[in-house]
Amino acid sequence: MNEIKDASDAGGALAHDGEALASVPETSAGLWRGDAGTLGLDSRRALLDLVKGPYLSARANPGLWAALLADEREIGSRLNDLFLELVLDRVGEVAFARNVDAGEITVPRTVRTETLTFLDTAMLLVLRQILLAREGEGRVIVGRDEVFEQLSAYRPADHDEKLFASRMNSSWMNMKNKLRVIHQAGAADDGERAEISPVLRLIVDADQVRQIEREYRRIAGGDAVGEGRPGDALETEADAADAADAADHAEEASA
């Protein structure tokens, strides 16, 4: 008959009553007593930033960006466990997490959706076009009036200039505070100019742009511009808040 004669015969792993002994050694990789994690502190913070969203940038968080690059494979694996995938742009030095495409397998959608107005979506496209046209120049700074001028073609017939300007100002603030795809250009800036984040090039891809532009051309052909038209629902790619009950953020356009 096979028996364990003494607790020491089991390598100290079990006590006589079958419970784990208190003397089991703790892992040296832990950051606190009982920590079973394997990532370092900065890598965990980088992972958390990706989950909370909207994105992680080298310019804003150089230490976390370095940690992400060092532990890219492991952090990507942790995101996969949450049905997310890592999108990383080494040239633009930005990264975010988005829902995985699991094909025929039904998986939870970790990232929430933000419903944007028609004007919000149009402004995103204008900012993206400006970014792509000027990104070879380094930081892309744009004036608010320049963006508003390009959007003037979408003013509905029943909106006077004052009302439409108010709607555009609201969308501008959404770009800055909700989606965070534009940032204050400088400490002394009065809000008239903003820097476009390079992440905008990633979160709205060419196929999505074509779909939205087709819808806009259809609307321009006769339909009135409304606040809830097709093409104005943006999926908040970098906001995996449902996985961690974190704050609201924004990203990925869907028709």
PDB file of N, CA and C in Angstrom, residues 120-190:
ATOM      1  N   ASP A 120     -19.628  64.328 -35.800  1.00  0.00           N
ATOM      2  CA  ASP A 120     -18.454  63.743 -35.147  1.00  0.00           C
ATOM      3  C   ASP A 120     -17.682  62.867 -36.131  1.00  0.00           C
ATOM      4  N   THR A 121     -18.417  62.013 -36.814  1.00  0.00           N
ATOM      5  CA  THR A 121     -17.780  61.072 -37.743  1.00  0.00           C
ATOM      6  C   THR A 121     -17.124  61.817 -38.901  1.00  0.00           C
ATOM      7  N   ALA A 122     -17.817  62.833 -39.422  1.00  0.00           N
ATOM      8  CA  ALA A 122     -17.249  63.632 -40.506  1.00  0.00           C
ATOM      9  C   ALA A 122     -15.963  64.320 -40.046  1.00  0.00           C
ATOM     10  N   MET A 123     -15.951  64.819 -38.814  1.00  0.00           N
ATOM     11  CA  MET A 123     -14.757  65.484 -38.299  1.00  0.00           C
ATOM     12  C   MET A 123     -13.601  64.497 -38.160  1.00  0.00           C
ATOM     13  N   LEU A 124     -13.897  63.271 -37.728  1.00  0.00           N
ATOM     14  CA  LEU A 124     -12.853  62.243 -37.649  1.00  0.00           C
ATOM     15  C   LEU A 124     -12.207  62.023 -39.010  1.00  0.00           C
ATOM     16  N   LEU A 125     -13.023  61.955 -40.055  1.00  0.00           N
ATOM     17  CA  LEU A 125     -12.488  61.725 -41.397  1.00  0.00           C
ATOM     18  C   LEU A 125     -11.624  62.891 -41.852  1.00  0.00           C
ATOM     19  N   VAL A 126     -12.070  64.108 -41.579  1.00  0.00           N
ATOM     20  CA  VAL A 126     -11.289  65.285 -41.961  1.00  0.00           C
ATOM     21  C   VAL A 126      -9.943  65.279 -41.235  1.00  0.00           C
ATOM     22  N   LEU A 127      -9.955  65.002 -39.939  1.00  0.00           N
ATOM     23  CA  LEU A 127      -8.706  64.955 -39.172  1.00  0.00           C
ATOM     24  C   LEU A 127      -7.782  63.858 -39.683  1.00  0.00           C
ATOM     25  N   ARG A 128      -8.359  62.719 -40.041  1.00  0.00           N
ATOM     26  CA  ARG A 128      -7.542  61.617 -40.561  1.00  0.00           C
ATOM     27  C   ARG A 128      -6.898  61.986 -41.890  1.00  0.00           C
ATOM     28  N   GLN A 129      -7.648  62.648 -42.757  1.00  0.00           N
ATOM     29  CA  GLN A 129      -7.108  63.064 -44.056  1.00  0.00           C
ATOM     30  C   GLN A 129      -5.956  64.053 -43.873  1.00  0.00           C
ATOM     31  N   ILE A 130      -6.123  64.986 -42.952  1.00  0.00           N
ATOM     32  CA  ILE A 130      -5.059  65.954 -42.676  1.00  0.00           C
ATOM     33  C   ILE A 130      -3.828  65.252 -42.117  1.00  0.00           C
ATOM     34  N   LEU A 131      -4.042  64.301 -41.212  1.00  0.00           N
ATOM     35  CA  LEU A 131      -2.932  63.550 -40.630  1.00  0.00           C
ATOM     36  C   LEU A 131      -2.146  62.813 -41.706  1.00  0.00           C
ATOM     37  N   LEU A 132      -2.833  62.098 -42.591  1.00  0.00           N
ATOM     38  CA  LEU A 132      -2.153  61.333 -43.633  1.00  0.00           C
ATOM     39  C   LEU A 132      -1.410  62.235 -44.605  1.00  0.00           C
ATOM     40  N   ALA A 133      -1.965  63.409 -44.869  1.00  0.00           N
ATOM     41  CA  ALA A 133      -1.340  64.329 -45.826  1.00  0.00           C
ATOM     42  C   ALA A 133      -0.085  64.980 -45.265  1.00  0.00           C
ATOM     43  N   ARG A 134       0.004  65.095 -43.928  1.00  0.00           N
ATOM     44  CA  ARG A 134       1.100  65.865 -43.337  1.00  0.00           C
ATOM     45  C   ARG A 134       1.994  65.066 -42.401  1.00  0.00           C
ATOM     46  N   GLU A 135       1.747  63.770 -42.242  1.00  0.00           N
ATOM     47  CA  GLU A 135       2.476  63.043 -41.209  1.00  0.00           C
ATOM     48  C   GLU A 135       3.974  62.958 -41.474  1.00  0.00           C
ATOM     49  N   GLY A 136       4.400  63.188 -42.713  1.00  0.00           N
ATOM     50  CA  GLY A 136       5.832  63.211 -43.005  1.00  0.00           C
ATOM     51  C   GLY A 136       6.516  64.432 -42.442  1.00  0.00           C
ATOM     52  N   GLU A 137       5.740  65.417 -41.978  1.00  0.00           N
ATOM     53  CA  GLU A 137       6.298  66.662 -41.454  1.00  0.00           C
ATOM     54  C   GLU A 137       6.622  66.569 -39.963  1.00  0.00           C
ATOM     55  N   GLY A 138       6.299  65.429 -39.335  1.00  0.00           N
ATOM     56  CA  GLY A 138       6.490  65.289 -37.891  1.00  0.00           C
ATOM     57  C   GLY A 138       5.158  65.483 -37.191  1.00  0.00           C
ATOM     58  N   ARG A 139       5.157  66.279 -36.130  1.00  0.00           N
ATOM     59  CA  ARG A 139       3.907  66.563 -35.417  1.00  0.00           C
ATOM     60  C   ARG A 139       2.932  67.271 -36.353  1.00  0.00           C
ATOM     61  N   VAL A 140       1.704  66.807 -36.368  1.00  0.00           N
ATOM     62  CA  VAL A 140       0.698  67.397 -37.251  1.00  0.00           C
ATOM     63  C   VAL A 140      -0.203  68.305 -36.424  1.00  0.00           C
ATOM     64  N   ILE A 141      -0.075  69.610 -36.651  1.00  0.00           N
ATOM     65  CA  ILE A 141      -0.853  70.610 -35.943  1.00  0.00           C
ATOM     66  C   ILE A 141      -1.904  71.168 -36.901  1.00  0.00           C
ATOM     67  N   VAL A 142      -3.139  71.276 -36.429  1.00  0.00           N
ATOM     68  CA  VAL A 142      -4.218  71.746 -37.287  1.00  0.00           C
ATOM     69  C   VAL A 142      -4.989  72.839 -36.562  1.00  0.00           C
ATOM     70  N   GLY A 143      -5.474  73.801 -37.321  1.00  0.00           N
ATOM     71  CA  GLY A 143      -6.298  74.863 -36.755  1.00  0.00           C
ATOM     72  C   GLY A 143      -7.760  74.463 -36.744  1.00  0.00           C
ATOM     73  N   ARG A 144      -8.468  74.864 -35.716  1.00  0.00           N
ATOM     74  CA  ARG A 144      -9.888  74.533 -35.629  1.00  0.00           C
ATOM     75  C   ARG A 144     -10.667  75.108 -36.810  1.00  0.00           C
ATOM     76  N   ASP A 145     -10.347  76.342 -37.211  1.00  0.00           N
ATOM     77  CA  ASP A 145     -11.064  76.970 -38.313  1.00  0.00           C
ATOM     78  C   ASP A 145     -10.865  76.202 -39.617  1.00  0.00           C
ATOM     79  N   GLU A 146      -9.668  75.633 -39.798  1.00  0.00           N
ATOM     80  CA  GLU A 146      -9.394  74.842 -41.006  1.00  0.00           C
ATOM     81  C   GLU A 146     -10.306  73.618 -41.075  1.00  0.00           C
ATOM     82  N   VAL A 147     -10.471  72.945 -39.945  1.00  0.00           N
ATOM     83  CA  VAL A 147     -11.342  71.769 -39.893  1.00  0.00           C
ATOM     84  C   VAL A 147     -12.789  72.178 -40.093  1.00  0.00           C
ATOM     85  N   PHE A 148     -13.209  73.258 -39.441  1.00  0.00           N
ATOM     86  CA  PHE A 148     -14.597  73.698 -39.541  1.00  0.00           C
ATOM     87  C   PHE A 148     -14.948  74.098 -40.975  1.00  0.00           C
ATOM     88  N   GLU A 149     -13.986  74.703 -41.661  1.00  0.00           N
ATOM     89  CA  GLU A 149     -14.239  75.115 -43.046  1.00  0.00           C
ATOM     90  C   GLU A 149     -14.516  73.911 -43.938  1.00  0.00           C
ATOM     91  N   GLN A 150     -13.770  72.818 -43.708  1.00  0.00           N
ATOM     92  CA  GLN A 150     -13.979  71.623 -44.518  1.00  0.00           C
ATOM     93  C   GLN A 150     -15.314  70.945 -44.209  1.00  0.00           C
ATOM     94  N   LEU A 151     -15.841  71.192 -43.009  1.00  0.00           N
ATOM     95  CA  LEU A 151     -17.108  70.588 -42.623  1.00  0.00           C
ATOM     96  C   LEU A 151     -18.322  71.427 -43.020  1.00  0.00           C
ATOM     97  N   SER A 152     -18.082  72.618 -43.516  1.00  0.00           N
ATOM     98  CA  SER A 152     -19.190  73.519 -43.821  1.00  0.00           C
ATOM     99  C   SER A 152     -20.130  72.949 -44.879  1.00  0.00           C
ATOM    100  N   ALA A 153     -19.632  72.046 -45.718  1.00  0.00           N
ATOM    101  CA  ALA A 153     -20.481  71.452 -46.752  1.00  0.00           C
ATOM    102  C   ALA A 153     -21.583  70.577 -46.165  1.00  0.00           C
ATOM    103  N   TYR A 154     -21.426  70.181 -44.904  1.00  0.00           N
ATOM    104  CA  TYR A 154     -22.410  69.310 -44.273  1.00  0.00           C
ATOM    105  C   TYR A 154     -23.448  70.076 -43.455  1.00  0.00           C
ATOM    106  N   ARG A 155     -23.475  71.395 -43.579  1.00  0.00           N
ATOM    107  CA  ARG A 155     -24.464  72.165 -42.817  1.00  0.00           C
ATOM    108  C   ARG A 155     -25.855  71.934 -43.384  1.00  0.00           C
ATOM    109  N   PRO A 156     -26.788  71.445 -42.570  1.00  0.00           N
ATOM    110  CA  PRO A 156     -28.156  71.216 -43.045  1.00  0.00           C
ATOM    111  C   PRO A 156     -28.848  72.521 -43.405  1.00  0.00           C
ATOM    112  N   ALA A 157     -29.806  72.423 -44.282  1.00  0.00           N
ATOM    113  CA  ALA A 157     -30.501  73.624 -44.733  1.00  0.00           C
ATOM    114  C   ALA A 157     -31.257  74.307 -43.600  1.00  0.00           C
ATOM    115  N   ASP A 158     -31.674  73.537 -42.587  1.00  0.00           N
ATOM    116  CA  ASP A 158     -32.455  74.126 -41.498  1.00  0.00           C
ATOM    117  C   ASP A 158     -31.589  74.586 -40.328  1.00  0.00           C
ATOM    118  N   HIS A 159     -30.256  74.586 -40.503  1.00  0.00           N
ATOM    119  CA  HIS A 159     -29.339  75.068 -39.468  1.00  0.00           C
ATOM    120  C   HIS A 159     -28.733  76.388 -39.915  1.00  0.00           C
ATOM    121  N   ASP A 160     -28.887  77.457 -39.104  1.00  0.00           N
ATOM    122  CA  ASP A 160     -28.174  78.687 -39.440  1.00  0.00           C
ATOM    123  C   ASP A 160     -26.717  78.527 -39.034  1.00  0.00           C
ATOM    124  N   GLU A 161     -25.893  79.487 -39.419  1.00  0.00           N
ATOM    125  CA  GLU A 161     -24.456  79.375 -39.181  1.00  0.00           C
ATOM    126  C   GLU A 161     -24.130  79.294 -37.699  1.00  0.00           C
ATOM    127  N   LYS A 162     -24.853  80.024 -36.870  1.00  0.00           N
ATOM    128  CA  LYS A 162     -24.584  80.024 -35.441  1.00  0.00           C
ATOM    129  C   LYS A 162     -24.856  78.653 -34.833  1.00  0.00           C
ATOM    130  N   LEU A 163     -25.973  78.039 -35.210  1.00  0.00           N
ATOM    131  CA  LEU A 163     -26.317  76.722 -34.682  1.00  0.00           C
ATOM    132  C   LEU A 163     -25.319  75.671 -35.153  1.00  0.00           C
ATOM    133  N   PHE A 164     -24.938  75.741 -36.436  1.00  0.00           N
ATOM    134  CA  PHE A 164     -23.992  74.760 -36.971  1.00  0.00           C
ATOM    135  C   PHE A 164     -22.623  74.934 -36.326  1.00  0.00           C
ATOM    136  N   ALA A 165     -22.218  76.185 -36.066  1.00  0.00           N
ATOM    137  CA  ALA A 165     -20.939  76.434 -35.390  1.00  0.00           C
ATOM    138  C   ALA A 165     -20.952  75.830 -33.992  1.00  0.00           C
ATOM    139  N   SER A 166     -22.093  75.912 -33.317  1.00  0.00           N
ATOM    140  CA  SER A 166     -22.217  75.312 -31.996  1.00  0.00           C
ATOM    141  C   SER A 166     -22.063  73.796 -32.067  1.00  0.00           C
ATOM    142  N   ARG A 167     -22.658  73.181 -33.089  1.00  0.00           N
ATOM    143  CA  ARG A 167     -22.526  71.726 -33.264  1.00  0.00           C
ATOM    144  C   ARG A 167     -21.079  71.339 -33.563  1.00  0.00           C
ATOM    145  N   MET A 168     -20.399  72.148 -34.362  1.00  0.00           N
ATOM    146  CA  MET A 168     -19.007  71.838 -34.680  1.00  0.00           C
ATOM    147  C   MET A 168     -18.120  71.987 -33.445  1.00  0.00           C
ATOM    148  N   ASN A 169     -18.383  73.000 -32.633  1.00  0.00           N
ATOM    149  CA  ASN A 169     -17.619  73.154 -31.391  1.00  0.00           C
ATOM    150  C   ASN A 169     -17.813  71.951 -30.478  1.00  0.00           C
ATOM    151  N   SER A 170     -19.033  71.440 -30.423  1.00  0.00           N
ATOM    152  CA  SER A 170     -19.317  70.260 -29.607  1.00  0.00           C
ATOM    153  C   SER A 170     -18.532  69.053 -30.110  1.00  0.00           C
ATOM    154  N   SER A 171     -18.495  68.870 -31.434  1.00  0.00           N
ATOM    155  CA  SER A 171     -17.740  67.760 -32.014  1.00  0.00           C
ATOM    156  C   SER A 171     -16.242  67.925 -31.763  1.00  0.00           C
ATOM    157  N   TRP A 172     -15.745  69.144 -31.847  1.00  0.00           N
ATOM    158  CA  TRP A 172     -14.323  69.423 -31.586  1.00  0.00           C
ATOM    159  C   TRP A 172     -13.956  69.010 -30.162  1.00  0.00           C
ATOM    160  N   MET A 173     -14.824  69.320 -29.207  1.00  0.00           N
ATOM    161  CA  MET A 173     -14.572  68.940 -27.819  1.00  0.00           C
ATOM    162  C   MET A 173     -14.653  67.426 -27.639  1.00  0.00           C
ATOM    163  N   ASN A 174     -15.523  66.765 -28.406  1.00  0.00           N
ATOM    164  CA  ASN A 174     -15.579  65.296 -28.369  1.00  0.00           C
ATOM    165  C   ASN A 174     -14.271  64.692 -28.862  1.00  0.00           C
ATOM    166  N   MET A 175     -13.699  65.277 -29.913  1.00  0.00           N
ATOM    167  CA  MET A 175     -12.424  64.779 -30.434  1.00  0.00           C
ATOM    168  C   MET A 175     -11.323  64.909 -29.382  1.00  0.00           C
ATOM    169  N   LYS A 176     -11.396  65.976 -28.589  1.00  0.00           N
ATOM    170  CA  LYS A 176     -10.352  66.259 -27.607  1.00  0.00           C
ATOM    171  C   LYS A 176     -10.554  65.505 -26.295  1.00  0.00           C
ATOM    172  N   ASN A 177     -11.766  65.491 -25.787  1.00  0.00           N
ATOM    173  CA  ASN A 177     -12.007  64.968 -24.445  1.00  0.00           C
ATOM    174  C   ASN A 177     -12.592  63.566 -24.411  1.00  0.00           C
ATOM    175  N   LYS A 178     -13.322  63.179 -25.445  1.00  0.00           N
ATOM    176  CA  LYS A 178     -13.991  61.880 -25.454  1.00  0.00           C
ATOM    177  C   LYS A 178     -13.172  60.842 -26.215  1.00  0.00           C
ATOM    178  N   LEU A 179     -12.828  61.175 -27.436  1.00  0.00           N
ATOM    179  CA  LEU A 179     -12.043  60.246 -28.250  1.00  0.00           C
ATOM    180  C   LEU A 179     -10.538  60.445 -28.062  1.00  0.00           C
ATOM    181  N   ARG A 180     -10.160  61.639 -27.658  1.00  0.00           N
ATOM    182  CA  ARG A 180      -8.746  61.971 -27.414  1.00  0.00           C
ATOM    183  C   ARG A 180      -7.863  61.705 -28.630  1.00  0.00           C
ATOM    184  N   VAL A 181      -8.355  62.091 -29.786  1.00  0.00           N
ATOM    185  CA  VAL A 181      -7.560  61.964 -31.014  1.00  0.00           C
ATOM    186  C   VAL A 181      -6.887  63.287 -31.373  1.00  0.00           C
ATOM    187  N   ILE A 182      -7.207  64.354 -30.647  1.00  0.00           N
ATOM    188  CA  ILE A 182      -6.477  65.612 -30.780  1.00  0.00           C
ATOM    189  C   ILE A 182      -6.091  66.076 -29.385  1.00  0.00           C
ATOM    190  N   HIS A 183      -4.985  66.827 -29.323  1.00  0.00           N
ATOM    191  CA  HIS A 183      -4.462  67.302 -28.045  1.00  0.00           C
ATOM    192  C   HIS A 183      -4.073  68.762 -28.180  1.00  0.00           C
ATOM    193  N   GLN A 184      -4.042  69.443 -27.077  1.00  0.00           N
ATOM    194  CA  GLN A 184      -3.618  70.831 -27.079  1.00  0.00           C
ATOM    195  C   GLN A 184      -2.224  70.939 -27.687  1.00  0.00           C
ATOM    196  N   ALA A 185      -2.052  71.884 -28.586  1.00  0.00           N
ATOM    197  CA  ALA A 185      -0.803  71.989 -29.338  1.00  0.00           C
ATOM    198  C   ALA A 185       0.348  72.492 -28.487  1.00  0.00           C
ATOM    199  N   GLY A 186       0.071  73.278 -27.480  1.00  0.00           N
ATOM    200  CA  GLY A 186       1.139  73.817 -26.628  1.00  0.00           C
ATOM    201  C   GLY A 186       0.569  74.370 -25.340  1.00  0.00           C
ATOM    202  N   ALA A 187       1.453  74.649 -24.394  1.00  0.00           N
ATOM    203  CA  ALA A 187       1.005  75.123 -23.082  1.00  0.00           C
ATOM    204  C   ALA A 187       0.277  76.459 -23.185  1.00  0.00           C
ATOM    205  N   ALA A 188       0.700  77.296 -24.125  1.00  0.00           N
ATOM    206  CA  ALA A 188       0.100  78.624 -24.259  1.00  0.00           C
ATOM    207  C   ALA A 188      -1.021  78.653 -25.287  1.00  0.00           C
ATOM    208  N   ASP A 189      -1.396  77.478 -25.807  1.00  0.00           N
ATOM    209  CA  ASP A 189      -2.414  77.427 -26.854  1.00  0.00           C
ATOM    210  C   ASP A 189      -3.779  77.769 -26.271  1.00  0.00           C
ATOM    211  N   ASP A 190      -4.573  78.496 -27.059  1.00  0.00           N
ATOM    212  CA  ASP A 190      -5.890  78.935 -26.587  1.00  0.00           C
ATOM    213  C   ASP A 190      -7.016  78.007 -27.026  1.00  0.00           C
TER     214      ASP A 190
END
